[in-house]
PDB file of C-alpha atoms in Angstrom:
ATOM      1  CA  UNK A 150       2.334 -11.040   1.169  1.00 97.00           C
ATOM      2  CA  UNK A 151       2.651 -12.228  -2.283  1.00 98.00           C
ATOM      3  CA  UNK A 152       0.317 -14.595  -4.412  1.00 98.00           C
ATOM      4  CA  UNK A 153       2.324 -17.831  -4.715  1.00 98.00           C
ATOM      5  CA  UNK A 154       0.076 -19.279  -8.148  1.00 98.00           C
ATOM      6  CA  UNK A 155      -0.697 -23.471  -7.894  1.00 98.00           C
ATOM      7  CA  UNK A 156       0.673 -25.360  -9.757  1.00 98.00           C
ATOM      8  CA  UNK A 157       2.872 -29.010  -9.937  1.00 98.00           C
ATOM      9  CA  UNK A 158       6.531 -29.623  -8.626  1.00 98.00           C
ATOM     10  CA  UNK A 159       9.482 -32.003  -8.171  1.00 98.00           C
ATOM     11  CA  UNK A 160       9.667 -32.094  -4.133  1.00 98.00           C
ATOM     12  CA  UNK A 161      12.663 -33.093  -3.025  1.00 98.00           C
ATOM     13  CA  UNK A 162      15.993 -33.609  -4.329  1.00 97.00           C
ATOM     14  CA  UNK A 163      18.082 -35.933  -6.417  1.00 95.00           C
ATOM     15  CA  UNK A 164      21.111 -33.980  -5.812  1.00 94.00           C
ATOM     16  CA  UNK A 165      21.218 -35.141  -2.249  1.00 96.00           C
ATOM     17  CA  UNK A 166      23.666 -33.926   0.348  1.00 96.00           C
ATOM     18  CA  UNK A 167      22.235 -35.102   3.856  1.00 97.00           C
ATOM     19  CA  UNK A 168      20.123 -38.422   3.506  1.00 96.00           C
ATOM     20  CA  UNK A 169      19.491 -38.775   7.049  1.00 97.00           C
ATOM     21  CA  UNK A 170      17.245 -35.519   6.542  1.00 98.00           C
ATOM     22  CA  UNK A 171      14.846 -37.588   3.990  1.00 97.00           C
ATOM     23  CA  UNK A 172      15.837 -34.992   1.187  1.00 98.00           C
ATOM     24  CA  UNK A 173      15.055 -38.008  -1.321  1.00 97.00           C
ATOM     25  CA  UNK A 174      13.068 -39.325  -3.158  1.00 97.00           C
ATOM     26  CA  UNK A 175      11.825 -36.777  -6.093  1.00 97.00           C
ATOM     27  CA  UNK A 176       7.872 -36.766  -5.803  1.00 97.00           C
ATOM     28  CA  UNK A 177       5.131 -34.634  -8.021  1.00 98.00           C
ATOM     29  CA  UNK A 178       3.476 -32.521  -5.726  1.00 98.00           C
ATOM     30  CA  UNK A 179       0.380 -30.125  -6.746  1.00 98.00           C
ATOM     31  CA  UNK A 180      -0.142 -27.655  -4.745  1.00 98.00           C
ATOM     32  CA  UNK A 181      -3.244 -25.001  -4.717  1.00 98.00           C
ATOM     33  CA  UNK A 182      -2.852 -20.914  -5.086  1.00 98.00           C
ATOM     34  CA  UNK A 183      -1.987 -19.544  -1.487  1.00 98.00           C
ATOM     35  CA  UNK A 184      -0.085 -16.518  -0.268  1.00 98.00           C
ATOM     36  CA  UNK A 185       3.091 -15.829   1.913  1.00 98.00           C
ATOM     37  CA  UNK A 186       4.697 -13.578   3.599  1.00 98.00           C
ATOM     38  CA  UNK A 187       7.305 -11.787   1.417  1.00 98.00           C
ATOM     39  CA  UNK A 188      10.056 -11.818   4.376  1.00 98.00           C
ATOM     40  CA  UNK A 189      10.836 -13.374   7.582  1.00 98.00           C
ATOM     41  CA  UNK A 190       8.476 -11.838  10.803  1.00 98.00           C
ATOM     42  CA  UNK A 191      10.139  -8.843  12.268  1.00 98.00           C
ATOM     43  CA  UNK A 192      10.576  -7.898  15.420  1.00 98.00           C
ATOM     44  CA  UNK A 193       8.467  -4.842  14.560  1.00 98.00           C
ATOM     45  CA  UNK A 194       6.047  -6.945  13.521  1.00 98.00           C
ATOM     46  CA  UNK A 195       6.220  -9.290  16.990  1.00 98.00           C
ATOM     47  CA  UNK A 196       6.293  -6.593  19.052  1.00 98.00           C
ATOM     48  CA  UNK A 197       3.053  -5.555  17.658  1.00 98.00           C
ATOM     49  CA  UNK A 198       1.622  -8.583  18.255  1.00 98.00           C
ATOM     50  CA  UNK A 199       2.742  -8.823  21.965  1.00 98.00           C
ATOM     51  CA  UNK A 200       1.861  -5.818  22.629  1.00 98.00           C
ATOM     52  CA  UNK A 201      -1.827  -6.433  21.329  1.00 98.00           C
ATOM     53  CA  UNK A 202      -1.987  -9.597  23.373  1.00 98.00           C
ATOM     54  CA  UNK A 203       0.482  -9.896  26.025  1.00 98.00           C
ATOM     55  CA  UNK A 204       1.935 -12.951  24.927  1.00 98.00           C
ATOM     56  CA  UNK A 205       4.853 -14.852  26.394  1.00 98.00           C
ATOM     57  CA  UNK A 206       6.958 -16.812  24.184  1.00 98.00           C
ATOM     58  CA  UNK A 207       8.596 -20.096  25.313  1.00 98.00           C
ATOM     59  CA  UNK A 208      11.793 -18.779  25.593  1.00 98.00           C
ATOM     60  CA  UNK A 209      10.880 -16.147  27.935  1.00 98.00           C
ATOM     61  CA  UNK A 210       8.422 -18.462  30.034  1.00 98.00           C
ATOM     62  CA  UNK A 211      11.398 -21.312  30.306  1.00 97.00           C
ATOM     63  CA  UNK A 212      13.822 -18.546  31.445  1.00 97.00           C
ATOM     64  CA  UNK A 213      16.293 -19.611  28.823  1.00 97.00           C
ATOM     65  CA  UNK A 214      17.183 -20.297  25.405  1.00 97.00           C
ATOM     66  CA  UNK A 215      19.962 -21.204  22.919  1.00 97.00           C
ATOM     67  CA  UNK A 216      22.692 -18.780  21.644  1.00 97.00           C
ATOM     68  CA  UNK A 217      25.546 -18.986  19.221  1.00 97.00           C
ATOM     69  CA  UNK A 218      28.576 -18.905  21.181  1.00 95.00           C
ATOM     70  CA  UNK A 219      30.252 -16.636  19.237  1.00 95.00           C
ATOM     71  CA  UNK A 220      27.546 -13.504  19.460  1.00 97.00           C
ATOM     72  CA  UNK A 221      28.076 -13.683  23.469  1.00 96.00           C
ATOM     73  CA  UNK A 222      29.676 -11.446  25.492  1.00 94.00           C
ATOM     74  CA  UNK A 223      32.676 -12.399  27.420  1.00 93.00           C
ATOM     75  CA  UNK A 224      30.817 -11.644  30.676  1.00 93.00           C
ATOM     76  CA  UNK A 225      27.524 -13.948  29.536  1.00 94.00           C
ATOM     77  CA  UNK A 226      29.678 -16.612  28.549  1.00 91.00           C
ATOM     78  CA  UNK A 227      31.670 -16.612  31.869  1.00 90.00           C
ATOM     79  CA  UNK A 228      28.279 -17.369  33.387  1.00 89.00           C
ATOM     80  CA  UNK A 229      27.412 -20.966  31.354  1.00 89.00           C
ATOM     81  CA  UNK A 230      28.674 -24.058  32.539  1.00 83.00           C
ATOM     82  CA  UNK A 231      26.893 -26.119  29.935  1.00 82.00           C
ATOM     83  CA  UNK A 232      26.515 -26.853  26.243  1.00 81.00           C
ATOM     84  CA  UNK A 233      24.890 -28.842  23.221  1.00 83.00           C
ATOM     85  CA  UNK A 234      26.916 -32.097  23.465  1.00 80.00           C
ATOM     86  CA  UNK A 235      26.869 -32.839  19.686  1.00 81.00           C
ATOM     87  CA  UNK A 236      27.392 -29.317  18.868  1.00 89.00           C
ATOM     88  CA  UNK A 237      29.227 -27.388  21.684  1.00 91.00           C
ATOM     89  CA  UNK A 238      29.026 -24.402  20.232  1.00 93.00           C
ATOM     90  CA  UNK A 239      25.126 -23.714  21.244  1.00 95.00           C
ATOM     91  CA  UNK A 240      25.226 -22.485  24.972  1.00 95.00           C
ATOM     92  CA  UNK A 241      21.721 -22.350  26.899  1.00 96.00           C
ATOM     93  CA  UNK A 242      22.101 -18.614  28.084  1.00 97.00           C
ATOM     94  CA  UNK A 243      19.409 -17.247  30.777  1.00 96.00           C
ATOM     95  CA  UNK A 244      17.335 -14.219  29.717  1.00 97.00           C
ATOM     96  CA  UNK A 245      17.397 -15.064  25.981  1.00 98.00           C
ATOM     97  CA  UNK A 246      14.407 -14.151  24.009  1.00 98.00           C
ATOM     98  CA  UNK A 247      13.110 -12.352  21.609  1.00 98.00           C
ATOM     99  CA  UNK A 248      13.422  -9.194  23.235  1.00 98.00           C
ATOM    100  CA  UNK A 249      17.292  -9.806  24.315  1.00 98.00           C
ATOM    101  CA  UNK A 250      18.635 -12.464  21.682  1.00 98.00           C
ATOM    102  CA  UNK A 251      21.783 -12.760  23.160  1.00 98.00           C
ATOM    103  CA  UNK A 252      20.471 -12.479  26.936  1.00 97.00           C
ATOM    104  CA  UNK A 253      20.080  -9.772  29.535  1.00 96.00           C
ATOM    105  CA  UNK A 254      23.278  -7.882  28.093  1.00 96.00           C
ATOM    106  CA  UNK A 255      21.639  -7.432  24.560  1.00 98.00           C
ATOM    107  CA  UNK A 256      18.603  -5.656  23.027  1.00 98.00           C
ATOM    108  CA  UNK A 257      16.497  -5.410  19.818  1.00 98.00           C
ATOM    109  CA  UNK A 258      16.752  -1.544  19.352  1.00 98.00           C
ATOM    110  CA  UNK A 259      18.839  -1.351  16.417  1.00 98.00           C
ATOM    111  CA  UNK A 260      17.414  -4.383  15.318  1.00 98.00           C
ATOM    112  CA  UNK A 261      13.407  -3.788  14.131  1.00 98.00           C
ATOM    113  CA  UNK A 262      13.966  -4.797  10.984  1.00 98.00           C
ATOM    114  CA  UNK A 263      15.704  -8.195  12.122  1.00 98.00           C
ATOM    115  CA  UNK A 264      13.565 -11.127  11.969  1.00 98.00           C
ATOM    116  CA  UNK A 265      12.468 -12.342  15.298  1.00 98.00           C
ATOM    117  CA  UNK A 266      13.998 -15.433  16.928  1.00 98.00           C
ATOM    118  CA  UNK A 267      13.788 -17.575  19.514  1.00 98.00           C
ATOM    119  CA  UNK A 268      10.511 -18.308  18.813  1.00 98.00           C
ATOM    120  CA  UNK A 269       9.242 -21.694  18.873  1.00 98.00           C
ATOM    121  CA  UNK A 270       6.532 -23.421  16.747  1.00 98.00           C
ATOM    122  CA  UNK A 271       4.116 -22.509  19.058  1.00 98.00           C
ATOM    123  CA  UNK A 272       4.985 -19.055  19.167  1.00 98.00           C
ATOM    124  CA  UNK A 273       4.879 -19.164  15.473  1.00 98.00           C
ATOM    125  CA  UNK A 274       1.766 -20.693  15.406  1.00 98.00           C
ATOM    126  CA  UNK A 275       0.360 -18.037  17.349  1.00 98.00           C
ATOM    127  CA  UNK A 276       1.524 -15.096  15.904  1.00 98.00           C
ATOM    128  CA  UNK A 277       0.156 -16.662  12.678  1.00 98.00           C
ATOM    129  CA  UNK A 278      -2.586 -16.943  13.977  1.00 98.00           C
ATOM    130  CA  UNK A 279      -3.232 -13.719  15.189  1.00 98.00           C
ATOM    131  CA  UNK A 280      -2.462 -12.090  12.571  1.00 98.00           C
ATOM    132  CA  UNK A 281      -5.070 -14.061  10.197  1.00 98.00           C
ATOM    133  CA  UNK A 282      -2.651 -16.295   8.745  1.00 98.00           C
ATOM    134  CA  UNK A 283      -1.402 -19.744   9.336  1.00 98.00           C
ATOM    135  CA  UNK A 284       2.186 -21.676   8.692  1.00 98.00           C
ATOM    136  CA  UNK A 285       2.874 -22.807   5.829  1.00 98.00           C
ATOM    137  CA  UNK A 286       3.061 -26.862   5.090  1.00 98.00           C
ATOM    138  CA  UNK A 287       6.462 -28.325   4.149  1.00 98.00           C
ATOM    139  CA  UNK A 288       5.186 -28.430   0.745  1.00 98.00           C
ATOM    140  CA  UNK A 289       4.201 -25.220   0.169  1.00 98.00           C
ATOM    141  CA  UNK A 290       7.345 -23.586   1.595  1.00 98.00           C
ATOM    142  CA  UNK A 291       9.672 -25.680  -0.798  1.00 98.00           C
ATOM    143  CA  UNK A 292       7.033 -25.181  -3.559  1.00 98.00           C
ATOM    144  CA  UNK A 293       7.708 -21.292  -2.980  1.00 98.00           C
ATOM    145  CA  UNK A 294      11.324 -21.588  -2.869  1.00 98.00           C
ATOM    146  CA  UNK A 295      11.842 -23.352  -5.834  1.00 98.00           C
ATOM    147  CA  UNK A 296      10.079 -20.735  -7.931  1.00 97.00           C
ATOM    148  CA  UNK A 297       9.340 -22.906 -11.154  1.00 95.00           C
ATOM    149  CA  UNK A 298      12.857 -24.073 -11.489  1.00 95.00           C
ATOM    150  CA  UNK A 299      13.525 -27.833 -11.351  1.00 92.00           C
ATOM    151  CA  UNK A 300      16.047 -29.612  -8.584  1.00 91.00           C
ATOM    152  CA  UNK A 301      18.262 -26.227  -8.380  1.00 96.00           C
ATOM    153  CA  UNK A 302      20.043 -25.716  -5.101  1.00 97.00           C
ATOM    154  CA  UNK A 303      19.057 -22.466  -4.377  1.00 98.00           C
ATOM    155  CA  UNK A 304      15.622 -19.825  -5.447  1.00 98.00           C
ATOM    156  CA  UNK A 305      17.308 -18.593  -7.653  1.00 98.00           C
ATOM    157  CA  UNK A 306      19.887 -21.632  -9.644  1.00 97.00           C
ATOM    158  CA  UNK A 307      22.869 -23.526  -8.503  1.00 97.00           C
ATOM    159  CA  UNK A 308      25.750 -20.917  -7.814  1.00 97.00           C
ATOM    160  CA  UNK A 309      26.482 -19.866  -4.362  1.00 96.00           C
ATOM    161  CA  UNK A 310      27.022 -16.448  -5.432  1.00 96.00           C
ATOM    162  CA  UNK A 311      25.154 -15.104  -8.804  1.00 94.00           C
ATOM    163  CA  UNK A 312      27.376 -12.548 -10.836  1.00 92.00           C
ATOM    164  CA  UNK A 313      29.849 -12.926  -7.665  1.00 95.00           C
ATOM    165  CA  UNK A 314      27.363 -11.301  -5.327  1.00 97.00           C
ATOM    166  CA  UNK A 315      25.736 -12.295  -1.976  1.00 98.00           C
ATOM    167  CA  UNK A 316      22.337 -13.234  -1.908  1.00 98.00           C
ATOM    168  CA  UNK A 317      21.463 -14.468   1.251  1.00 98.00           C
ATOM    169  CA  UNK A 318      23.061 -14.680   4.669  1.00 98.00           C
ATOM    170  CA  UNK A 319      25.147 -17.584   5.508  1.00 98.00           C
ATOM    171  CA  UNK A 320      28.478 -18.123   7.289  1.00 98.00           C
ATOM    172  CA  UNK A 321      31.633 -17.489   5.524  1.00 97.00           C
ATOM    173  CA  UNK A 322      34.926 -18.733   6.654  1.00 96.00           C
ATOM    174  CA  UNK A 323      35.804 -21.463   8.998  1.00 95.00           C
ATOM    175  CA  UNK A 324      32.650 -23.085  10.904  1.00 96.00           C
ATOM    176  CA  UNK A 325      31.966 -22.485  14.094  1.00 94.00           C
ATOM    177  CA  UNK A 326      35.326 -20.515  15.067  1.00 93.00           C
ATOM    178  CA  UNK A 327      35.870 -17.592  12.282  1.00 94.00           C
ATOM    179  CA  UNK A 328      33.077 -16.538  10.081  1.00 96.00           C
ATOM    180  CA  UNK A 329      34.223 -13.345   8.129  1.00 97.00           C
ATOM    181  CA  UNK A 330      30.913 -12.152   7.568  1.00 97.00           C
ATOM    182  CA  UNK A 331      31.675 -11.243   3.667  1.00 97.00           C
ATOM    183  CA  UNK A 332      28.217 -11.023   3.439  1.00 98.00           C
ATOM    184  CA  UNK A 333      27.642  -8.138   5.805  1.00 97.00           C
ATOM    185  CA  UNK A 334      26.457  -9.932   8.711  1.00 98.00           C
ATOM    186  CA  UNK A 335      27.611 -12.037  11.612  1.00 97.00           C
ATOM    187  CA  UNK A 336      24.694 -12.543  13.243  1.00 98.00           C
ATOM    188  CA  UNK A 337      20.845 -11.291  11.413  1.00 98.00           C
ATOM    189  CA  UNK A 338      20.121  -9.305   8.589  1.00 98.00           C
ATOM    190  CA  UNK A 339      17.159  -6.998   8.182  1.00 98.00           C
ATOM    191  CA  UNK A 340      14.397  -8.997   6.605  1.00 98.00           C
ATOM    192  CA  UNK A 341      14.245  -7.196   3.321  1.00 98.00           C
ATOM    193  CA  UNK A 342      17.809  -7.301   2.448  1.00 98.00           C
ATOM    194  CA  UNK A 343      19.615  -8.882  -0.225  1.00 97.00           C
ATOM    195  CA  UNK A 344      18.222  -9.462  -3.794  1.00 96.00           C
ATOM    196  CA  UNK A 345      14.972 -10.868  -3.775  1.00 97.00           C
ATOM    197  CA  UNK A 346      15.260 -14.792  -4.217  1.00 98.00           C
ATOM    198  CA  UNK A 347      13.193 -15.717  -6.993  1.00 97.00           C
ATOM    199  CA  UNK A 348      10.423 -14.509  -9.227  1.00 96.00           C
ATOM    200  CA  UNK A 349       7.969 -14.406  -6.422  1.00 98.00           C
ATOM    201  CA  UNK A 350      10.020 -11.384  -5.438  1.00 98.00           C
ATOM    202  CA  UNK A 351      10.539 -13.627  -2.049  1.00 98.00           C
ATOM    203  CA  UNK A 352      13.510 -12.010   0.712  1.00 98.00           C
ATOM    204  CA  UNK A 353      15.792 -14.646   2.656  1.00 98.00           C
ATOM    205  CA  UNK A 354      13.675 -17.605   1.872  1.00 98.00           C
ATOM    206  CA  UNK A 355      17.022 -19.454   2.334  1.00 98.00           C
ATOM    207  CA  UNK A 356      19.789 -17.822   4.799  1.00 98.00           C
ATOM    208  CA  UNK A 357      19.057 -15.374   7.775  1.00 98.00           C
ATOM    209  CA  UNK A 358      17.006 -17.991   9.918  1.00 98.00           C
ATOM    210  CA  UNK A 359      15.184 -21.114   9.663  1.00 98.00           C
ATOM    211  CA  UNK A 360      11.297 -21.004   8.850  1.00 98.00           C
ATOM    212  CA  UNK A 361       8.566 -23.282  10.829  1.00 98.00           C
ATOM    213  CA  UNK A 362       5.851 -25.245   8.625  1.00 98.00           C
ATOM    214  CA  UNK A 363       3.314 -26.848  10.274  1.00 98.00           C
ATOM    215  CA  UNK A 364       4.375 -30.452   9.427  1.00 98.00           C
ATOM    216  CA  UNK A 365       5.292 -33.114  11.423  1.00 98.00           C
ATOM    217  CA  UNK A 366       8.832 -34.226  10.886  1.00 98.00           C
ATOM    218  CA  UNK A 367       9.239 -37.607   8.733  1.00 98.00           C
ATOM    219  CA  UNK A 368      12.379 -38.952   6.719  1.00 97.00           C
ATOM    220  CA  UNK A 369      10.280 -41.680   4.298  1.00 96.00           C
ATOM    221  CA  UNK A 370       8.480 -40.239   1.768  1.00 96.00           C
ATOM    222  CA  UNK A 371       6.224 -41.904  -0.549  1.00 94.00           C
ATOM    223  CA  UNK A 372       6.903 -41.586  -4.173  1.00 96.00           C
ATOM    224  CA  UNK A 373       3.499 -41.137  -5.130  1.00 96.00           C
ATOM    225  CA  UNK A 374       1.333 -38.255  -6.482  1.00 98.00           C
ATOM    226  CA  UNK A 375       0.384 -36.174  -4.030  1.00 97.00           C
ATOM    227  CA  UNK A 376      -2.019 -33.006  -4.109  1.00 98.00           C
ATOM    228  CA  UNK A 377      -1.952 -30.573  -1.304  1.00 98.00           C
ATOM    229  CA  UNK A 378       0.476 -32.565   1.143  1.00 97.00           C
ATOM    230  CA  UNK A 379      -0.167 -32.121   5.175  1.00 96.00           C
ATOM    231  CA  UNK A 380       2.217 -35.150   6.687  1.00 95.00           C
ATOM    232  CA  UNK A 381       1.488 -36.893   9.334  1.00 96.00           C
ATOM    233  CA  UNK A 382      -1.135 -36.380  11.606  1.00 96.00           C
ATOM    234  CA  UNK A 383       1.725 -36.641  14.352  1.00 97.00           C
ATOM    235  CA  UNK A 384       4.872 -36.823  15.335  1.00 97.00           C
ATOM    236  CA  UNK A 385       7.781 -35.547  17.891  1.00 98.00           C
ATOM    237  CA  UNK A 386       9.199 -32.529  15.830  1.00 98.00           C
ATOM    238  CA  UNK A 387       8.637 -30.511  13.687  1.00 98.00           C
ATOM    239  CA  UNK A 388       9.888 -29.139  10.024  1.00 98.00           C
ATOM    240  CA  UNK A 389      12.018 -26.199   9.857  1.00 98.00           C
ATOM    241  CA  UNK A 390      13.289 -25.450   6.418  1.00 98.00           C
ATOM    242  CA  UNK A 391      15.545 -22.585   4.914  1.00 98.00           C
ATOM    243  CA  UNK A 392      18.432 -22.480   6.950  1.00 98.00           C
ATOM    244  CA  UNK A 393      20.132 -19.140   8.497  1.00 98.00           C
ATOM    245  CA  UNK A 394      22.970 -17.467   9.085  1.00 98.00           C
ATOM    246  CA  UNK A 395      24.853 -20.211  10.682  1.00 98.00           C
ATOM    247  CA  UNK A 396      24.904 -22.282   7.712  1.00 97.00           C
ATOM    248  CA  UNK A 397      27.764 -23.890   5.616  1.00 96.00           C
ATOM    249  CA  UNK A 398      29.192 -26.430   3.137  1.00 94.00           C
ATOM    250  CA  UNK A 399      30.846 -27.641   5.522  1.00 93.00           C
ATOM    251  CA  UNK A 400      29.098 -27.967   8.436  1.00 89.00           C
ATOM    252  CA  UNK A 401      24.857 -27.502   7.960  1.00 93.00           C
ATOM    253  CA  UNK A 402      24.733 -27.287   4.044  1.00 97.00           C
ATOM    254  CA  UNK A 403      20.735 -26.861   4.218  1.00 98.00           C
ATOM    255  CA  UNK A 404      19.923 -23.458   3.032  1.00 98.00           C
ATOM    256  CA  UNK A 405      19.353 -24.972  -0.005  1.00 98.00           C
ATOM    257  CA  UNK A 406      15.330 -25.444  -1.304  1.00 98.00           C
ATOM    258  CA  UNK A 407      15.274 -29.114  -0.428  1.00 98.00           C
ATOM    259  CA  UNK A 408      17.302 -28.911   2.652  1.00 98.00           C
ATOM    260  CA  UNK A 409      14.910 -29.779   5.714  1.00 98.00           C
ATOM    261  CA  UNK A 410      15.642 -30.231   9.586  1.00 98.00           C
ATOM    262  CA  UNK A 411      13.326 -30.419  12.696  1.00 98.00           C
ATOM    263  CA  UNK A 412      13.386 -29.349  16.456  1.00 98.00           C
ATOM    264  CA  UNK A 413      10.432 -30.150  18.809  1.00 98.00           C
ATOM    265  CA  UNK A 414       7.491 -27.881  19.262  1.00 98.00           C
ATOM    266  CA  UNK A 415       8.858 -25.809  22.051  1.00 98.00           C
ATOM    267  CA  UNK A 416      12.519 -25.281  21.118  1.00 98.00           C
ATOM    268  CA  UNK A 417      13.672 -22.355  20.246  1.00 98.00           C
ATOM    269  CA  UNK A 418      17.397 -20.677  19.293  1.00 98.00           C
ATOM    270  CA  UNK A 419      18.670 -17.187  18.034  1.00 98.00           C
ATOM    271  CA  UNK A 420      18.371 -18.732  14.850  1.00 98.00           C
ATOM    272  CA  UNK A 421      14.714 -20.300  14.502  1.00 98.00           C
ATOM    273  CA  UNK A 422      12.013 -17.524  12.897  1.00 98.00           C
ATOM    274  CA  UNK A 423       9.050 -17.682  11.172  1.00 98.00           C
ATOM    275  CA  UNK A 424       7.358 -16.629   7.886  1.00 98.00           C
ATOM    276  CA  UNK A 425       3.586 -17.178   7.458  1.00 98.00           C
ATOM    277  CA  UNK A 426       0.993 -18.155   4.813  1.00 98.00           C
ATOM    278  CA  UNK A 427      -2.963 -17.434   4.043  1.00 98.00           C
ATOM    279  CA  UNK A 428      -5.029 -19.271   1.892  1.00 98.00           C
ATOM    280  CA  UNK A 429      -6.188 -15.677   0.973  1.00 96.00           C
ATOM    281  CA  UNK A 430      -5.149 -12.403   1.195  1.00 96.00           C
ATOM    282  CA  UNK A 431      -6.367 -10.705   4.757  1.00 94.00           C
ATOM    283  CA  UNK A 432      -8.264  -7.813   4.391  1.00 92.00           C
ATOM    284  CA  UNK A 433      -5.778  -5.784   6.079  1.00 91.00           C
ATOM    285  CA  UNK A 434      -3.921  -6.129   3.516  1.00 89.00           C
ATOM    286  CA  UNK A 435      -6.765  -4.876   0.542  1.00 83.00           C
TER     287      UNK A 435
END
């Protein structure tokens, strides 16, 4: 984990690019010294947990979950008669979990490293839990990103690609049919790869997949001081925030900083991971 110092920050965005999300209005926000997790959970790092507990994610207990398209196998795909109406291109495929993120033809052998997805909030939550740490609030998480800088698209400044190189992964090509992985990957990237983000020395904070926080999902925001921000007390869905491999200009331009989106509780989709916070450091970790 790494010690993200308090401090004061811009939340939000001015440069705005999907209002329906609430990305506006630009608010002071002060938020109090906490720490979080340097990369994305790995499925190293699930595995251990489920193997400590026995726990059942969503996914697996609901027999199903959503997949890119793209990353099936003809012979899965054969199989599903159904899709996302607004975006086709998410197929509910039976047997996809953690474990087997494309379904029963796929595995997470080579892929330790890899974040894991398909977890819901409540998975999240519980993993956090277990491992003596908590989600982080919306606040924190963007507080994190943005490193100190003010209303920049990305951890690290504006430009896509800094000195021409990748620095997250994102889709590159034509959304949803070609993406020509220029950055390396189709589908996840080990959690520790690419240049760390900003000076907190943070990995895939944007790109690779989406983070839960523990807030309830809102689009008004007050423009008001605010010290330690919570949201709601309740709500339908909840905030996910970074974006991941999936994402575009074109289609889902949110892995920016201020970019912010929401599923319910118990979704969950080969994209959706987690990355947890502590108000201290655990002792494990001392």
């Amino acid at each position: 984990m790494v010690e993200i110092l308090g401090g004061s920050f811009l939340m939000g965005t001015e440069q705005v690019f999907i209002a329906q999300d609430g990305e506006s209005p630009i608010r002071e926000v002060k938020i109090s010294t906490f720490y979080l997790d340097k990369h994305e959970v790995s499925n190293q790092e699930f595995s251990a947990f489920v193997d400590a507990t026995n726990y059942k994610t969503e996914a697996e207990k609901f027999g199903d979950s959503f997949v890119f398209e793209n990353l099936l196998s003809k012979e899965t795909q054969a199989k599903i008669d159904q899709a996302v109406a607004a975006a086709p291109w998410w197929l509910p495929v039976k047997g996809a979990n953690w474990r087997r993120p494309e379904g029963n033809d796929s595995n997470i052998e080579s892929r330790m490293n890899h974040p894991a997805v398909h977890l819901s909030w409540n998975d999240a939550k519980a993993f956090c839990k277990w491992a003596g740490k908590r989600l982080p609030t919306e606040a924190e998480w963007e507080y994190a990103c943005k490193g100190g800088k003010r209303d920049k698209l990305y951890p690290w400044g504006n430009k896509l690609m800094p000195k021409d190189q990748h620095w997250m992964n994102v889709w590159q090509g034509d959304f949803p049919k070609s993406d020509t992985a220029e950055d390396g990957y189709e589908n996840t990237a080990p959690v520790d790869s690419f240049p760390a983000q900003n000076s907190h020395g943070l990995k895939n904070i944007v790109g690779n997949v989406w983070e839960w926080t523990e807030d309830w999902w809102i689009t008004r925001h007050s423009t008001e001081f605010q010290e330690n921000p919570k949201g709601p007390s309740n709500g339908q869905d909840k905030v996910k925030k970074g974006g991941s491999y999936l994402c575009h200009k074109s289609y889902c331009y949110r892995h920016r900083c201020a970019a912010r989106s929401q599923n319910t509780p118990d979704s969950s989709a080969g994209n959706l991971g987690v990355r947890c916070a502590s108000d201290s450091l655990p002792e494990y970790y001392k």
